[in-house]
């Protein structure tokens, strides 16, 4: 379960970085 949660959090972070304006 923790592994799945970690993977989901990573995907969410990547999406956030892509959306965030640099």
PDB file of C-alpha atoms in Angstrom:
ATOM      1  CA  UNK A   1       0.000   0.000   0.000  1.00  0.00           C
ATOM      2  CA  UNK A   2       2.744   2.423   0.936  1.00  0.00           C
ATOM      3  CA  UNK A   3       4.485   1.735  -2.360  1.00  0.00           C
ATOM      4  CA  UNK A   4       1.322   2.578  -4.326  1.00  0.00           C
ATOM      5  CA  UNK A   5       0.831   5.756  -2.296  1.00  0.00           C
ATOM      6  CA  UNK A   6       4.420   6.779  -2.914  1.00  0.00           C
ATOM      7  CA  UNK A   7       4.042   6.181  -6.665  1.00  0.00           C
ATOM      8  CA  UNK A   8       0.835   8.245  -6.753  1.00  0.00           C
ATOM      9  CA  UNK A   9       2.521  11.070  -4.840  1.00  0.00           C
ATOM     10  CA  UNK A  10       5.450  11.030  -7.273  1.00  0.00           C
ATOM     11  CA  UNK A  11       3.132  11.236 -10.287  1.00  0.00           C
ATOM     12  CA  UNK A  12       1.234  14.097  -8.629  1.00  0.00           C
ATOM     13  CA  UNK A  13       4.476  15.961  -7.935  1.00  0.00           C
ATOM     14  CA  UNK A  14       5.660  15.527 -11.530  1.00  0.00           C
ATOM     15  CA  UNK A  15       2.331  16.853 -12.842  1.00  0.00           C
ATOM     16  CA  UNK A  16       2.565  19.818 -10.468  1.00  0.00           C
ATOM     17  CA  UNK A  17       6.072  20.662 -11.649  1.00  0.00           C
ATOM     18  CA  UNK A  18       4.927  20.523 -15.279  1.00  0.00           C
ATOM     19  CA  UNK A  19       1.946  22.785 -14.531  1.00  0.00           C
ATOM     20  CA  UNK A  20       3.915  25.192 -12.346  1.00  0.00           C
ATOM     21  CA  UNK A  21       5.282  28.159 -14.318  1.00  0.00           C
ATOM     22  CA  UNK A  22       9.054  28.265 -14.425  1.00  0.00           C
TER      23      UNK A  22
END
